[in-house]
Short mmCIF file of C-alpha atoms in Angstrom, two decimals:
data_model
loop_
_atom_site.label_atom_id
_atom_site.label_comp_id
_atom_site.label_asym_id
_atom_site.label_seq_id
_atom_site.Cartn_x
_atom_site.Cartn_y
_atom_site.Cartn_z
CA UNK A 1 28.21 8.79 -6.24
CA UNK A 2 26.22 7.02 -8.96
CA UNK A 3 24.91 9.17 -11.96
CA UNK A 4 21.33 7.76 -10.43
CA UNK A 5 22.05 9.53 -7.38
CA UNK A 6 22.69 12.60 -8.61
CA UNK A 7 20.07 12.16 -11.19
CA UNK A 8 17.47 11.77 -8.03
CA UNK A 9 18.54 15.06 -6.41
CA UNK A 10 18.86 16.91 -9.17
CA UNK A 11 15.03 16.11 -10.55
CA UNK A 12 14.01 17.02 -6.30
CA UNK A 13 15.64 19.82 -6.48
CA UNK A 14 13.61 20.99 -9.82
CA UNK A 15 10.43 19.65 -9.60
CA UNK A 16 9.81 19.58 -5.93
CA UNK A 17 8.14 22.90 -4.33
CA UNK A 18 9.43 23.72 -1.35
CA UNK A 19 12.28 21.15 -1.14
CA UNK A 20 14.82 21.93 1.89
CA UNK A 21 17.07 18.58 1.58
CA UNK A 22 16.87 14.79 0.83
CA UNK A 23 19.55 11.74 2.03
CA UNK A 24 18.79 8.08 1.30
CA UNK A 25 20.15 5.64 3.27
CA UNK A 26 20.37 1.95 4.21
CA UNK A 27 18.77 0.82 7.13
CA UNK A 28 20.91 -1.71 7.93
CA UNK A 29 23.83 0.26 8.32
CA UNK A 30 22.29 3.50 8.82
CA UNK A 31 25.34 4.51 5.73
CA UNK A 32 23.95 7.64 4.14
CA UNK A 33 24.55 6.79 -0.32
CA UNK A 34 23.79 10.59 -1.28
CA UNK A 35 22.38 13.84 0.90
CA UNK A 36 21.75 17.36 -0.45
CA UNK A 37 20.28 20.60 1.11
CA UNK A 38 19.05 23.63 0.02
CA UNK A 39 19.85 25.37 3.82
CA UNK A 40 23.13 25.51 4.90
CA UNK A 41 22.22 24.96 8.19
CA UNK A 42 20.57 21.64 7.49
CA UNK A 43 22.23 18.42 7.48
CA UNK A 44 20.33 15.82 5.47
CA UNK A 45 22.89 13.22 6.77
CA UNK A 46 21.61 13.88 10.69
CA UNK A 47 18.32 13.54 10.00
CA UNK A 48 18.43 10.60 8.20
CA UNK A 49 20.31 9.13 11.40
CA UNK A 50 17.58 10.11 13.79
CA UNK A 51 15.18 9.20 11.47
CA UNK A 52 16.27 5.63 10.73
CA UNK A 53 15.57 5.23 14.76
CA UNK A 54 11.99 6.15 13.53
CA UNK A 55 12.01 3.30 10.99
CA UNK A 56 13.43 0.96 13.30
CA UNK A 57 10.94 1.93 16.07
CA UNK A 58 8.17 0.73 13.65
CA UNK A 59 9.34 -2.00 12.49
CA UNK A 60 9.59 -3.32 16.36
CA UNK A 61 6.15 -2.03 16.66
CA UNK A 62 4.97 -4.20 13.59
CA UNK A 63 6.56 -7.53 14.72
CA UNK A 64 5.44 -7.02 18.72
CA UNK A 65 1.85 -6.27 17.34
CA UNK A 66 2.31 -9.70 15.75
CA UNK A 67 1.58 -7.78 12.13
CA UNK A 68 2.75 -10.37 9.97
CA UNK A 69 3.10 -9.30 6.04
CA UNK A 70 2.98 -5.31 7.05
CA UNK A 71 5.98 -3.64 6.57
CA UNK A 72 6.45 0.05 5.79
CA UNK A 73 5.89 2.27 2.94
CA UNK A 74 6.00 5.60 4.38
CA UNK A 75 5.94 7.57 7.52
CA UNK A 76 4.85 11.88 6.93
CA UNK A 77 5.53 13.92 9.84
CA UNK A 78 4.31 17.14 9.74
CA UNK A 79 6.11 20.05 11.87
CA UNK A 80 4.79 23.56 11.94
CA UNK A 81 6.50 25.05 9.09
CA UNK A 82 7.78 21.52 7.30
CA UNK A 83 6.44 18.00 6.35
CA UNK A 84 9.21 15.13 6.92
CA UNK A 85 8.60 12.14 4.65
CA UNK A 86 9.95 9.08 5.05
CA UNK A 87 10.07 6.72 2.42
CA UNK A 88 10.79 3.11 2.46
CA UNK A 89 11.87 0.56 -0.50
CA UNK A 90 9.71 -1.80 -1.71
CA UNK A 91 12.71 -4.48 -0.45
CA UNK A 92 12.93 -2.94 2.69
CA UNK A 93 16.72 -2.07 2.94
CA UNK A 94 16.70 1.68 1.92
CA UNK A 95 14.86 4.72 2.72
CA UNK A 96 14.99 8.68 1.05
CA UNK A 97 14.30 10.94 3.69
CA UNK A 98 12.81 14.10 2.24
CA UNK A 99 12.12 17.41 4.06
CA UNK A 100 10.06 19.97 2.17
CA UNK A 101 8.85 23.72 2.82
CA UNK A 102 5.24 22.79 4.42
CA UNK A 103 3.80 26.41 2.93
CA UNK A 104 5.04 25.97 -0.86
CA UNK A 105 4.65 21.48 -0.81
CA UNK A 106 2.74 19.70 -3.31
CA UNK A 107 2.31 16.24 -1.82
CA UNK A 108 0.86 14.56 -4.88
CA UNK A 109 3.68 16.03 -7.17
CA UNK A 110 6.82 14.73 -4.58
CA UNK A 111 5.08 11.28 -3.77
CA UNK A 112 4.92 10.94 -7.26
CA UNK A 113 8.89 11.77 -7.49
CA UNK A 114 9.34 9.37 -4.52
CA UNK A 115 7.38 6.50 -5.66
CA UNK A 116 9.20 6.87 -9.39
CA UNK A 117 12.83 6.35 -7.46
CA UNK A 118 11.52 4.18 -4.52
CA UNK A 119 11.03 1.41 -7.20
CA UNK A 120 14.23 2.05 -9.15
CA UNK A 121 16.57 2.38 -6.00
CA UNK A 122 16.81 -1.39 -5.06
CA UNK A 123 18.26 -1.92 -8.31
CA UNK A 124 20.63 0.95 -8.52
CA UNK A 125 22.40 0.77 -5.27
#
């Protein structure tokens, strides 16, 4: 695992209220680069697989609507006790799946997190 990696979940971990776990993945392959969790009854790596079918869903959606230059930058789902965020690359290839306590979240502070190593991921993997 790349000192970026561990880097990444190490500064969710701190500075992310809330956090329960984060993978990111490649879409292509669907290969999970790095996963942590804060529950051990949560696997990061699962969700990201199911949640890849999400990306992949939307993407379909985008080229049957005939949506030409959109792609994706994020998909939130909210659940009743946790937000899901889904977070895309600016080239498209990876995504950091993100699962956070929906009581103690501060959206502005993790998007913030996200978006600072969203743009550095491309180059690092």
């Amino acid at each position: 695992m790349s000192d970026f990696l561990k880097q990444f979940g190490e500064d969710l971990k701190k500075n992310v209220p809330g956090f329960i776990a984060v993978s990111v993945a490649e879409i292509k392959s669907g290969m999970s680069y790095y996963s942590e969790s804060a529950l051990a009854d949560f696997d990061p790596e699962l969700a990201s697989a199911f949640n890849l079918e999400v990306i992949k869903a939307k993407m379909n959606a985008i080229k049957a609507l005939n949506l030409i230059g959109q792609e994706i930058d994020n998909v939130m789902i909210t659940l009743t006790s946790q937000i899901h965020i889904i977070d895309v690359s600016e080239n498209g290839e990876y995504f950091i799946y993100l699962a956070v306590d929906a009581t103690k979240a501060n959206l502005g502070m993790t998007k913030s997190i996200l978006n600072k190593y969203k743009k550095e991921i491309v180059g690092k993997l």
